[in-house]
CSV table of C-alpha atoms in Angstrom, one decimal:
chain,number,residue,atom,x,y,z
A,1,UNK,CA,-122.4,16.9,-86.5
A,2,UNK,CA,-124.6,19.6,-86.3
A,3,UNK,CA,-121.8,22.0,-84.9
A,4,UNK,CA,-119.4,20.8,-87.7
A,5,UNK,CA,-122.3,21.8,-90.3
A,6,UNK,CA,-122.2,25.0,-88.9
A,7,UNK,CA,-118.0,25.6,-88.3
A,8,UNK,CA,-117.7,24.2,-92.6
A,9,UNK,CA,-120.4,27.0,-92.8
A,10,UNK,CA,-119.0,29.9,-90.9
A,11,UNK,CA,-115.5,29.0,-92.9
A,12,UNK,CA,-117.6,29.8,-96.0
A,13,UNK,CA,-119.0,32.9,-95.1
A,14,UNK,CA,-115.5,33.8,-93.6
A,15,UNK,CA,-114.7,35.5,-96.9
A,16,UNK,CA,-117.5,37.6,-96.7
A,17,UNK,CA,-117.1,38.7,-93.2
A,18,UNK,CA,-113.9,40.7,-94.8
A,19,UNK,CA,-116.3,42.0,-97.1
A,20,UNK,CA,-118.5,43.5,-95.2
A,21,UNK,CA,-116.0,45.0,-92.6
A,22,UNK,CA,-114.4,46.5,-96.0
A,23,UNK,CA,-118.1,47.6,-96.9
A,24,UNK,CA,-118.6,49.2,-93.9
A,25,UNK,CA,-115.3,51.0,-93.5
A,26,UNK,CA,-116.4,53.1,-96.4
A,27,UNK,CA,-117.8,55.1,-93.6
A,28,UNK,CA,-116.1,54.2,-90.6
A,29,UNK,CA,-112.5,53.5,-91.8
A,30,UNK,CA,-112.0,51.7,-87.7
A,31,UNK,CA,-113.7,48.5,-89.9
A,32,UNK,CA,-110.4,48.0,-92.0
A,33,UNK,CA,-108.3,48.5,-89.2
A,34,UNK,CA,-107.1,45.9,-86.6
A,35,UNK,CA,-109.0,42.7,-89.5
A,36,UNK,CA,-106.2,40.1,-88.3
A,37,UNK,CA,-107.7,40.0,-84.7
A,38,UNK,CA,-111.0,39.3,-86.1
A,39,UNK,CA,-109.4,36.0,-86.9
A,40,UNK,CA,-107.5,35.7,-83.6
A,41,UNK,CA,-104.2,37.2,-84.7
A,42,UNK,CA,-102.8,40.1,-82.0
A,43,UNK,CA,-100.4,40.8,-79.5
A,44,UNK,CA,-102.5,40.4,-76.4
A,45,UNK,CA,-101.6,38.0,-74.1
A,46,UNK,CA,-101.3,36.4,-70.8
A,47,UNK,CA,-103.9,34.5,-67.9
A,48,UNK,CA,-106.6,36.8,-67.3
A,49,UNK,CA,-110.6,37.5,-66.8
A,50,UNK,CA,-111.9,37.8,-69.9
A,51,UNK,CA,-115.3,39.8,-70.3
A,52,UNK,CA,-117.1,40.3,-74.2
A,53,UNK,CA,-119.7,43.2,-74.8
A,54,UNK,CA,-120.6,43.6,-78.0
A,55,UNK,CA,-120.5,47.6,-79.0
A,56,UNK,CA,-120.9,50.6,-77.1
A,57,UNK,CA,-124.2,50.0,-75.1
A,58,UNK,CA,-122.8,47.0,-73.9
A,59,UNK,CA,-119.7,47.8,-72.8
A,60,UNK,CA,-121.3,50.9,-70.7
A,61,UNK,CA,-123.6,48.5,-68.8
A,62,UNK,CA,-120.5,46.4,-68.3
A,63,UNK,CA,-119.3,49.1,-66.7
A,64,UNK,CA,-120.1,48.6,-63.0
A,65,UNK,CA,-118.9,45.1,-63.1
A,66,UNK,CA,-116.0,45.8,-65.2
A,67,UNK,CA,-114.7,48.3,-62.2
A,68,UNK,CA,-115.7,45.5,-59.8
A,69,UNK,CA,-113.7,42.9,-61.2
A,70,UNK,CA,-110.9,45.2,-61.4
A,71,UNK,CA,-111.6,46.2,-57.1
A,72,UNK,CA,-111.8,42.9,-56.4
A,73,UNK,CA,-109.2,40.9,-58.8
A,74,UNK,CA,-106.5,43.1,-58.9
A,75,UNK,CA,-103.9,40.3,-59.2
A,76,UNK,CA,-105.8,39.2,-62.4
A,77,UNK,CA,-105.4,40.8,-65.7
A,78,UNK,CA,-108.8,41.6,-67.0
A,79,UNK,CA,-109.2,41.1,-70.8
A,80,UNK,CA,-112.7,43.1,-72.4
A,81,UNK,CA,-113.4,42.3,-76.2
A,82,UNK,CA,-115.5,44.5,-78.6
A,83,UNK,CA,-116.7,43.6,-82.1
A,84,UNK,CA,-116.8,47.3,-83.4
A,85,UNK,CA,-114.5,49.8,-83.2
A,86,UNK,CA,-117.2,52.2,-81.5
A,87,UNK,CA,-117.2,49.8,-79.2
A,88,UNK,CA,-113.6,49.6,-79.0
A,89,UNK,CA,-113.3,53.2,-78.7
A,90,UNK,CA,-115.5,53.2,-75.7
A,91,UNK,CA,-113.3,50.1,-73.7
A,92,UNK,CA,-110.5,52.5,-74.8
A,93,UNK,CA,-112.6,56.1,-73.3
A,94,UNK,CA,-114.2,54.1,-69.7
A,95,UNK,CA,-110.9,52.1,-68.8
A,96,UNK,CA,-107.7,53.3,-70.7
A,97,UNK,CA,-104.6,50.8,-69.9
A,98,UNK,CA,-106.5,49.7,-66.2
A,99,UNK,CA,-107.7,46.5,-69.1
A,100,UNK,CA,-106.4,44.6,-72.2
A,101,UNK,CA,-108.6,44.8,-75.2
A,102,UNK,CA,-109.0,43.5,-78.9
A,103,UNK,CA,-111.7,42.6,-80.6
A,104,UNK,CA,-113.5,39.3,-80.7
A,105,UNK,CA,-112.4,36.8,-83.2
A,106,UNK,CA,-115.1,35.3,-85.8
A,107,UNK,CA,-116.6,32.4,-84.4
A,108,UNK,CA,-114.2,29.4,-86.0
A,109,UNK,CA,-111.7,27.1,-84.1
A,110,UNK,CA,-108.7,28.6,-85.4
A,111,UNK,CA,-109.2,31.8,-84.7
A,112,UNK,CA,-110.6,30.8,-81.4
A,113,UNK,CA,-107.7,29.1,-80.2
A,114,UNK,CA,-105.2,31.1,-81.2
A,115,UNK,CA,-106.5,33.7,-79.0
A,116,UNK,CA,-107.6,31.4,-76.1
A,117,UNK,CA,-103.9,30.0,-76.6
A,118,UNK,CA,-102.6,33.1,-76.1
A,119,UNK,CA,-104.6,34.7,-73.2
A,120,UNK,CA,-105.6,31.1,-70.9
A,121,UNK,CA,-108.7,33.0,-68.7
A,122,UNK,CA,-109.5,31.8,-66.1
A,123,UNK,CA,-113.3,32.7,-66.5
A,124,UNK,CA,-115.4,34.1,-69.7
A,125,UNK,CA,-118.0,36.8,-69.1
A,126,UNK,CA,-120.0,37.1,-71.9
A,127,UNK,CA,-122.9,40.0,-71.9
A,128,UNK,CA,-126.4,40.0,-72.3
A,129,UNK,CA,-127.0,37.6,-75.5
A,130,UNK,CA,-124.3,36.2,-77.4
A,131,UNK,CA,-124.6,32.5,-78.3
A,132,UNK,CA,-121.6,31.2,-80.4
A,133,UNK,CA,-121.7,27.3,-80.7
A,134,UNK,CA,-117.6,27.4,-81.0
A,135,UNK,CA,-116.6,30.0,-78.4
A,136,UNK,CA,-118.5,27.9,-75.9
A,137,UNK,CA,-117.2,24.7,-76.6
A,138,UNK,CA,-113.7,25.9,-76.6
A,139,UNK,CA,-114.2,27.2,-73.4
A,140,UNK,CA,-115.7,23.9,-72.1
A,141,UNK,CA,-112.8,22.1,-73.7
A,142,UNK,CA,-110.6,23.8,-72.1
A,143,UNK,CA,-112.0,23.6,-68.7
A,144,UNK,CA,-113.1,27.7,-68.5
A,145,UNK,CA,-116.3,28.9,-66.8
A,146,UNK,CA,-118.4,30.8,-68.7
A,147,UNK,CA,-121.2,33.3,-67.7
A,148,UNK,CA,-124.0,34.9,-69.4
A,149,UNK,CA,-124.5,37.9,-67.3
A,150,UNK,CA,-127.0,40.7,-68.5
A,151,UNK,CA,-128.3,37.8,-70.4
A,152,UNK,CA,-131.6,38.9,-72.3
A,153,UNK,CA,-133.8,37.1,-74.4
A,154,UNK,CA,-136.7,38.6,-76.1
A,155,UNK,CA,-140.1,36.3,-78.0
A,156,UNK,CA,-138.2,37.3,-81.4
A,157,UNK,CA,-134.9,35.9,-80.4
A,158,UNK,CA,-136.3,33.1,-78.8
A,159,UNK,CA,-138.0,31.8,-82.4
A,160,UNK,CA,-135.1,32.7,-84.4
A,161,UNK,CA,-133.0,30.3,-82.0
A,162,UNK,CA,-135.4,28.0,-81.8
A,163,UNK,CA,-134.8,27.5,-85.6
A,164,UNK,CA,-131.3,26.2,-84.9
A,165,UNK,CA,-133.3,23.3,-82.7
A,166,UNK,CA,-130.0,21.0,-81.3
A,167,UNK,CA,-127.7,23.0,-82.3
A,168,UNK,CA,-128.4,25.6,-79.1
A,169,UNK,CA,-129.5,23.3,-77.0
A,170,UNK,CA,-125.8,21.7,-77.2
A,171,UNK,CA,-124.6,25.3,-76.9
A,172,UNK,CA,-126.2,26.3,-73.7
A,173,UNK,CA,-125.1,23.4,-72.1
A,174,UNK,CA,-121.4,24.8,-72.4
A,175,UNK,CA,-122.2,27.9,-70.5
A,176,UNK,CA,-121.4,27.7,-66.5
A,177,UNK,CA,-123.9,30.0,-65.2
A,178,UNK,CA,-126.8,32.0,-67.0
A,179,UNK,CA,-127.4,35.6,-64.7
A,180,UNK,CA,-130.9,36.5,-66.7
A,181,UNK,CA,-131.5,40.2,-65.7
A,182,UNK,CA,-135.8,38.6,-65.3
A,183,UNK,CA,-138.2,36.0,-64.8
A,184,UNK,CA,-139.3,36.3,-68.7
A,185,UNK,CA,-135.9,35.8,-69.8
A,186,UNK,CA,-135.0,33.5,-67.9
A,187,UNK,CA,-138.1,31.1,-68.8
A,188,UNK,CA,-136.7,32.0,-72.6
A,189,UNK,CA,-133.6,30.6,-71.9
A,190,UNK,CA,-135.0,27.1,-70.2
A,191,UNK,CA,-137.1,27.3,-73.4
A,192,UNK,CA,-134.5,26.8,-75.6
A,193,UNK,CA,-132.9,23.7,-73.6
A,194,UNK,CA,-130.3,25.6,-70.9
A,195,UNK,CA,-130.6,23.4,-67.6
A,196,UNK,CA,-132.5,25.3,-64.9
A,197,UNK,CA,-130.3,24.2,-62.2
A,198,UNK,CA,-127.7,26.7,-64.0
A,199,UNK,CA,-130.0,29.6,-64.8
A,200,UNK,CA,-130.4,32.3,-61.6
A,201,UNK,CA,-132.4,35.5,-62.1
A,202,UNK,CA,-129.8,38.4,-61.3
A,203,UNK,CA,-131.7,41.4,-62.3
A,204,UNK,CA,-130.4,44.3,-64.9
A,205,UNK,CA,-126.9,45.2,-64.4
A,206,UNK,CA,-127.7,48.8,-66.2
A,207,UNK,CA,-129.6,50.1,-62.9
A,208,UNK,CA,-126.5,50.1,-61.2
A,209,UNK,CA,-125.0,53.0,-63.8
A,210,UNK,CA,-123.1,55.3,-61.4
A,211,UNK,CA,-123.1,59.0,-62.4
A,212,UNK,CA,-119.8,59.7,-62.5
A,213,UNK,CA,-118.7,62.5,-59.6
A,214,UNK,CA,-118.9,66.1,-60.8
A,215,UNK,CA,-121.1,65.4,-64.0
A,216,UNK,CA,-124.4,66.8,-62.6
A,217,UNK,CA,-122.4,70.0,-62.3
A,218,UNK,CA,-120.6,70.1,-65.2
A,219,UNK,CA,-124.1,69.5,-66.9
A,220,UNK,CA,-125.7,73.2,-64.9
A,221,UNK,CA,-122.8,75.0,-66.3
A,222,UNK,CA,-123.2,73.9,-69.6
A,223,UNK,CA,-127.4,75.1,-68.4
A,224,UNK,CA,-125.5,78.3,-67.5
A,225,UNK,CA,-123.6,78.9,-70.5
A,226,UNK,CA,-126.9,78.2,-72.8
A,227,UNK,CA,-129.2,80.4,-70.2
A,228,UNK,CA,-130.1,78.8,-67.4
A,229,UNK,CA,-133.9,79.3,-67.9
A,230,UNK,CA,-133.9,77.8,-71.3
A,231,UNK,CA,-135.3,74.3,-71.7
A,232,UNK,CA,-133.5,71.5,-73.5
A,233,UNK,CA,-134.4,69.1,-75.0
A,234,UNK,CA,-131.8,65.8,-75.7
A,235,UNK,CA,-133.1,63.4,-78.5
A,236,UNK,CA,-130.7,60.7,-78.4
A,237,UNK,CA,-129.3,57.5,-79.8
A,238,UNK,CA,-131.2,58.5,-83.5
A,239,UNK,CA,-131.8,56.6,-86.0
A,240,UNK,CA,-131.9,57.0,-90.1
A,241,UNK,CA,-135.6,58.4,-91.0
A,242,UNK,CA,-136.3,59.9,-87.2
A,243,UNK,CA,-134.1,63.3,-87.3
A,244,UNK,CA,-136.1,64.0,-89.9
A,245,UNK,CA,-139.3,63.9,-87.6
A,246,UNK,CA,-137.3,65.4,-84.8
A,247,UNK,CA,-137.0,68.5,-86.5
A,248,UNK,CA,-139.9,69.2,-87.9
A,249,UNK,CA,-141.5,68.5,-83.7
A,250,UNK,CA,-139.0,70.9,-82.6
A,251,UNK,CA,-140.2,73.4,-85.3
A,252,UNK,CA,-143.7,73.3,-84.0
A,253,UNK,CA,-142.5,73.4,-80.5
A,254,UNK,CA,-140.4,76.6,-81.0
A,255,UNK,CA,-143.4,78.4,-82.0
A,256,UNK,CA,-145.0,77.9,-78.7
A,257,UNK,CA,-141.6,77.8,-76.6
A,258,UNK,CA,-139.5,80.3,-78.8
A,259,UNK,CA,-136.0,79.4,-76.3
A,260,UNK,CA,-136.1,75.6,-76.8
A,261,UNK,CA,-133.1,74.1,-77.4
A,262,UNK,CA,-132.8,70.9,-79.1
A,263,UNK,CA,-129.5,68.1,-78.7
A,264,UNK,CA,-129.5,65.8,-81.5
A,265,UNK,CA,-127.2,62.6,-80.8
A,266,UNK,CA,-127.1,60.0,-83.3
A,267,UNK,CA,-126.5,56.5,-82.5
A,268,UNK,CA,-123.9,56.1,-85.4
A,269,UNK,CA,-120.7,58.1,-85.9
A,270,UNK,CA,-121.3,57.2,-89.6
A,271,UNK,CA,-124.1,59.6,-89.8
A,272,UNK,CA,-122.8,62.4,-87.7
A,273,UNK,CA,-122.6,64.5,-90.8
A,274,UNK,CA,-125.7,64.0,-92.3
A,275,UNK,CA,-127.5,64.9,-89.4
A,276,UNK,CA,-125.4,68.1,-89.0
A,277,UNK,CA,-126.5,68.7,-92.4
A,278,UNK,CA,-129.7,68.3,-91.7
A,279,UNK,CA,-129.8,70.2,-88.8
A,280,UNK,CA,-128.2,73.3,-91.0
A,281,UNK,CA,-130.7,72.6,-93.3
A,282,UNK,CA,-133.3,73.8,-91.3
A,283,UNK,CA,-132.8,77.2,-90.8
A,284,UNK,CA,-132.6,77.2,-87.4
A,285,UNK,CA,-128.7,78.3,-85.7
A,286,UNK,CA,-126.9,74.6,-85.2
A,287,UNK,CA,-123.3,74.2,-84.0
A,288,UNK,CA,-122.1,70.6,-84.0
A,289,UNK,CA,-119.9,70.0,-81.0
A,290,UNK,CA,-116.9,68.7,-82.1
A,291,UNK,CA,-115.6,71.3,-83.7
A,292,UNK,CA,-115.7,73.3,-80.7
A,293,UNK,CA,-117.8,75.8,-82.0
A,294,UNK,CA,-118.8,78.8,-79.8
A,295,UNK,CA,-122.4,78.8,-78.5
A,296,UNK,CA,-123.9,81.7,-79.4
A,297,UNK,CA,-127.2,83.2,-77.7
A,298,UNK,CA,-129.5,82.0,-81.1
A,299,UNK,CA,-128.1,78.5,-81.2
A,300,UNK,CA,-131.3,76.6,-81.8
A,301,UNK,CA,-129.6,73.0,-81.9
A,302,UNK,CA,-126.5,71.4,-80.9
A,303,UNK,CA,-125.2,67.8,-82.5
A,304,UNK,CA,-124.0,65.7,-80.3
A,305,UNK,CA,-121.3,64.4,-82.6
A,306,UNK,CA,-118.5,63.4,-79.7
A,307,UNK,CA,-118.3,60.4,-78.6
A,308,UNK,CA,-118.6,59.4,-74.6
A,309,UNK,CA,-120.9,62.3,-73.7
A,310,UNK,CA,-124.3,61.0,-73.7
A,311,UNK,CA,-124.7,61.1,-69.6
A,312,UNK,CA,-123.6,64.8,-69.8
A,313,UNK,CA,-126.1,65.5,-72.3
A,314,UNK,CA,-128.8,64.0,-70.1
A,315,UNK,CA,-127.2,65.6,-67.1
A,316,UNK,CA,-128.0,69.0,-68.8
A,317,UNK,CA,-131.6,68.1,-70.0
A,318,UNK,CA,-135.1,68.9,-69.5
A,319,UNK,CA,-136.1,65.6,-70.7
A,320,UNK,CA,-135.4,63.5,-73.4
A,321,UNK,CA,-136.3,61.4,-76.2
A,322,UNK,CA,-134.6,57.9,-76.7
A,323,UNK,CA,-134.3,56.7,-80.5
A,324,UNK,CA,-134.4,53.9,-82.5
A,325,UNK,CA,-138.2,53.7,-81.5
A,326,UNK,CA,-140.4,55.9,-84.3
A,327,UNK,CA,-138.3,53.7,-86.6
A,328,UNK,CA,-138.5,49.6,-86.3
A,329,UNK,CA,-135.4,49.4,-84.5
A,330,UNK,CA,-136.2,48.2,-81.2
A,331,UNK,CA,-135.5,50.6,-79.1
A,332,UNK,CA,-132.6,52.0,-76.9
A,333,UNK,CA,-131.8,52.4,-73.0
A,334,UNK,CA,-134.0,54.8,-71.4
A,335,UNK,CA,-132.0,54.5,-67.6
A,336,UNK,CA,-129.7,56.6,-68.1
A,337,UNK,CA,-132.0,59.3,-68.9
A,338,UNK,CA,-134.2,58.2,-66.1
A,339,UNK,CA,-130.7,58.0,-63.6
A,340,UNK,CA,-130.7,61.9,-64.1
A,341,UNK,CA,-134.6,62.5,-63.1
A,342,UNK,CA,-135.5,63.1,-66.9
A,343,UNK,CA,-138.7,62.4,-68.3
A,344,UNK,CA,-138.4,59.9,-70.8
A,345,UNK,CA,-141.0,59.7,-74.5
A,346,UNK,CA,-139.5,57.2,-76.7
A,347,UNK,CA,-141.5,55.4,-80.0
A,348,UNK,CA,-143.3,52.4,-79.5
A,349,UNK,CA,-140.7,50.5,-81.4
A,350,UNK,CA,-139.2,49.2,-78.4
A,351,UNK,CA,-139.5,45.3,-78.5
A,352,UNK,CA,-135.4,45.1,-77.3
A,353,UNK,CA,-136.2,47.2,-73.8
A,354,UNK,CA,-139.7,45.2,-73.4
A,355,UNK,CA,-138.5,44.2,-69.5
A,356,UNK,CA,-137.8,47.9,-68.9
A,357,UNK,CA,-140.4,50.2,-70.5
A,358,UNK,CA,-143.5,49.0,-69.7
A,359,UNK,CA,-143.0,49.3,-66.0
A,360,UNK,CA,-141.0,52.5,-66.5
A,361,UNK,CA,-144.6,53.3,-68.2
A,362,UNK,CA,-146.7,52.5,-65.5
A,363,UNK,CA,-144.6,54.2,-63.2
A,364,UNK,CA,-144.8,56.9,-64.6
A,365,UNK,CA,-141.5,57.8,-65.6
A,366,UNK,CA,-142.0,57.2,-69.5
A,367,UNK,CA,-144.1,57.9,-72.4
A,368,UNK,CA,-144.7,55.7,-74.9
A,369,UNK,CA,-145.9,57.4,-78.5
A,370,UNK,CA,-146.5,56.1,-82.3
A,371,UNK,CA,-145.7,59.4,-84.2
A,372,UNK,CA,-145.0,62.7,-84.4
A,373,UNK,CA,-147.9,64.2,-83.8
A,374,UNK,CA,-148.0,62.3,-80.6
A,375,UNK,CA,-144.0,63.1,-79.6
A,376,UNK,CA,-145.0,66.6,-80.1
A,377,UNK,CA,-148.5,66.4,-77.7
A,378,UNK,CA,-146.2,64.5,-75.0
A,379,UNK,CA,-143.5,67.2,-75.0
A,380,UNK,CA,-145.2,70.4,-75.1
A,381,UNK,CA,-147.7,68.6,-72.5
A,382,UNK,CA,-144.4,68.1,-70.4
A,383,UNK,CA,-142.9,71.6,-71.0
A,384,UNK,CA,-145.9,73.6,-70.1
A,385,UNK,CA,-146.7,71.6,-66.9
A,386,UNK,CA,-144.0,72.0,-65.0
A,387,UNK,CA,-145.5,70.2,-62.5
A,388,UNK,CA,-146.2,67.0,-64.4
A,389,UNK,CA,-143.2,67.4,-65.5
A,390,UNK,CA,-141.4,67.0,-62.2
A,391,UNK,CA,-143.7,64.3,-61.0
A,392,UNK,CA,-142.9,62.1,-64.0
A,393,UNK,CA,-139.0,62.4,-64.1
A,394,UNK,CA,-139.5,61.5,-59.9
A,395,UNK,CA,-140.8,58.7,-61.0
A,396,UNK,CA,-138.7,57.9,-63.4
A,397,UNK,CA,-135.6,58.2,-60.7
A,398,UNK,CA,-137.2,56.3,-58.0
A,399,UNK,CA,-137.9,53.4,-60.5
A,400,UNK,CA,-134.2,53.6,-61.4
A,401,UNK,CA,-133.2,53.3,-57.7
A,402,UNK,CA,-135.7,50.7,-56.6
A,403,UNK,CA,-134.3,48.1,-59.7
A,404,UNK,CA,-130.6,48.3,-58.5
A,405,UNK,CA,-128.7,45.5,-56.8
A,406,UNK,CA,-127.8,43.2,-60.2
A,407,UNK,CA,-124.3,44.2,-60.0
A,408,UNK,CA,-123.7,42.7,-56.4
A,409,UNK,CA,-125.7,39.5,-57.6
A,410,UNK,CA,-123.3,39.0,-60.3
A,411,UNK,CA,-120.6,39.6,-58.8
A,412,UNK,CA,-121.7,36.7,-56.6
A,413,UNK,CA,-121.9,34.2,-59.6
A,414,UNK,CA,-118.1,35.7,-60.4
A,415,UNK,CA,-116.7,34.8,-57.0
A,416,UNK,CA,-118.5,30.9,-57.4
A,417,UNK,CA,-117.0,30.7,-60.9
A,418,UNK,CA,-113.6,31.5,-60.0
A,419,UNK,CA,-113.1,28.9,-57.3
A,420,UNK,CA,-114.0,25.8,-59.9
């Protein structure tokens, strides 16, 4: 009854679900592109693997297991679905035509089955925290294993479910196997009714990023080409009202450190251009990337408006700042930064990283700060030490290193999944 409530529901909304992707595509025009797989409509077909991440960050933390499951399955077709086209672009970028791809249809049982009566797979990977009553009981219907890996659940998310009472409860028990990347997430997910005999504690896949061969190079010539005694540093994954702030840290910094160089990589494509304008807007040299515009010796600021370059960025930092963080976002991944040795300030916004940053904190491999004037202390304490400097982007590697060994863990609860 309850599920039905919600399906009649979801079938009501369903006309504003086109809305908003029409909405939306007013600055991203990927959102009216591709609508009729959104309701399970497409040409992909065929028994396969089928893995779900969300958008971008997902689908690069899915990307040691992805290129697992590809090693070890070879005769299997592997299926990975998006629900943005940023994250579409970025299945596209990592893995090319080695998977099949198409975006995930809206949660109702026509959609669903079409595409699960077109693509029959053989096991359902679903990343980190995606709970949709109907996707999971169409899998259980149809006899297909399904495995929360990555899966993450903070206090917020456990109250909001908690809201929907029976409703998850009946949805967890569809799920196979729940990989939670901790203890605290785990206990979340008994919480909200998932039986404990199928909840396992895997640890966070996104400690076993691999730096891609040849990128710490490439990142010292791009060093080489900017001076190789300058310092940069990467602010990354922005959000709406901290570029702003950014800018005017970097302005007091470049009075004491007049060869700083500042990256600027917003999280959105959408606002790529306002943050170039932005950036031009404050007087200080800026060249935006994509247009291939030659560095010149004053360039003061680069936007990092390509997409798929964010590891190269940090490969060819002095440390960085990770968004979404002076703003109430929640936060963004600080590992990849700390995978290159980068010492890592971020906000104090980061309640959706709350397994990670506090003992990347006490490490010592982050800084935690509530504003400006704070991001500015942190940095210029960072860029004038040198040796505090090194210590804390040590720190921050060696707690990278010491956390890995999810992937291998998964790939255990894969192997048991595929022989029921």
């Amino acid at each position: 009854m309850r599920r039905s409530l919600y399906t009649a529901l979801m079938y009501l909304l369903s006309p504003l679900f086109i809305l908003r992707l029409l909405w939306r595509s007013r600055a991203n025009s990927a959102y009216r592109q591709r609508i009729a797989e959104r309701f399970g409509f497409g040409t992909v077909s065929g028994s396969c693997i089928w893995l779900h991440a969300v958008s971008v960050g997902e689908t690069i933390a899915a990307r040691p297991l992805v290129e697992r499951l590809l090693k070890e399955f070879p005769q299997h077709t592997l299926l990975v679905t998006t629900t943005t086209p940023t994250g579409s672009d970025t299945v596209k970028r990592l893995f090319g035509e080695r998977v099949k791809h198409c975006y995930l249809p809206y949660d109702l049982p026509g959609s669903l089955a079409r595409l699960l009566g077109r693509v029959q797979p053989t096991l359902l990977v679903v990343m980190e925290t995606e709970i949709w009553p109907n996707l999971y009981a169409a899998c259980a219907q149809r006899n297909i294993p399904l495995l929360l890996a990555n899966a993450r659940l903070s206090e917020r998310s456990v109250r909001g479910y908690a809201r929907l009472g029976q409703l998850v409860r009946e949805t967890l028990a569809n799920v196979s196997l729940i990989a939670a990347r901790g203890g605290q997430d785990a206990f979340h997910f008994l919480q909200l009714g998932a039986y404990s005999e199928r909840v396992v504690v895997c640890g966070n896949i996104k400690f076993d990023l691999q730096v891609p061969a040849g990128l710490v190079e490439q990142g010292q010539q791009l060093r080489q080409q900017w001076g190789a005694s300058r310092p940069v540093w990467v602010a990354a994954s922005t959000h709406q009202g901290e570029d702003e702030m950014i800018l005017r840290v970097f302005a007091r910094l470049r009075e004491v450190l007049p060869d700083l160089l500042l990256i600027v990589v917003p999280r959105h494509p959408e606002r790529f251009d306002a943050v170039a304008r932005l950036c031009a807007d404050s007087h200080f040299p800026s060249v935006r990337r994509s247009t291939g515009s030659a560095f010149a010796a004053d360039t003061a600021i680069i936007v990092g408006d390509s997409m798929g370059e964010m590891l190269l960025w940090y490969a060819s930092a002095t440390l960085a700042f990770i968004g979404g963080s002076l703003v109430a976002h929640g936060g963004h991944n600080p590992l990849e930064a700390a995978a290159f040795g980068l010492p890592v300030v971020s906000g104090v916004h980061v309640h959706n990283f709350a397994d990670i940053f506090p003992p990347l904190c006490e490490a010592g491999g982050a800084k935690l700060v509530a504003n400006e004037t704070e991001l500015y202390a942190q940095l210029l304490m960072w860029l004038q030490h040198n040796n505090r400097h090194q210590q804390a982007g040590v720190a921050a590697h060696t707690f990278f290193e010491k956390n890995q060994g999810a992937l291998d863990c998964l790939m255990q609860s894969v192997r048991y999944l595929m022989k029921l």
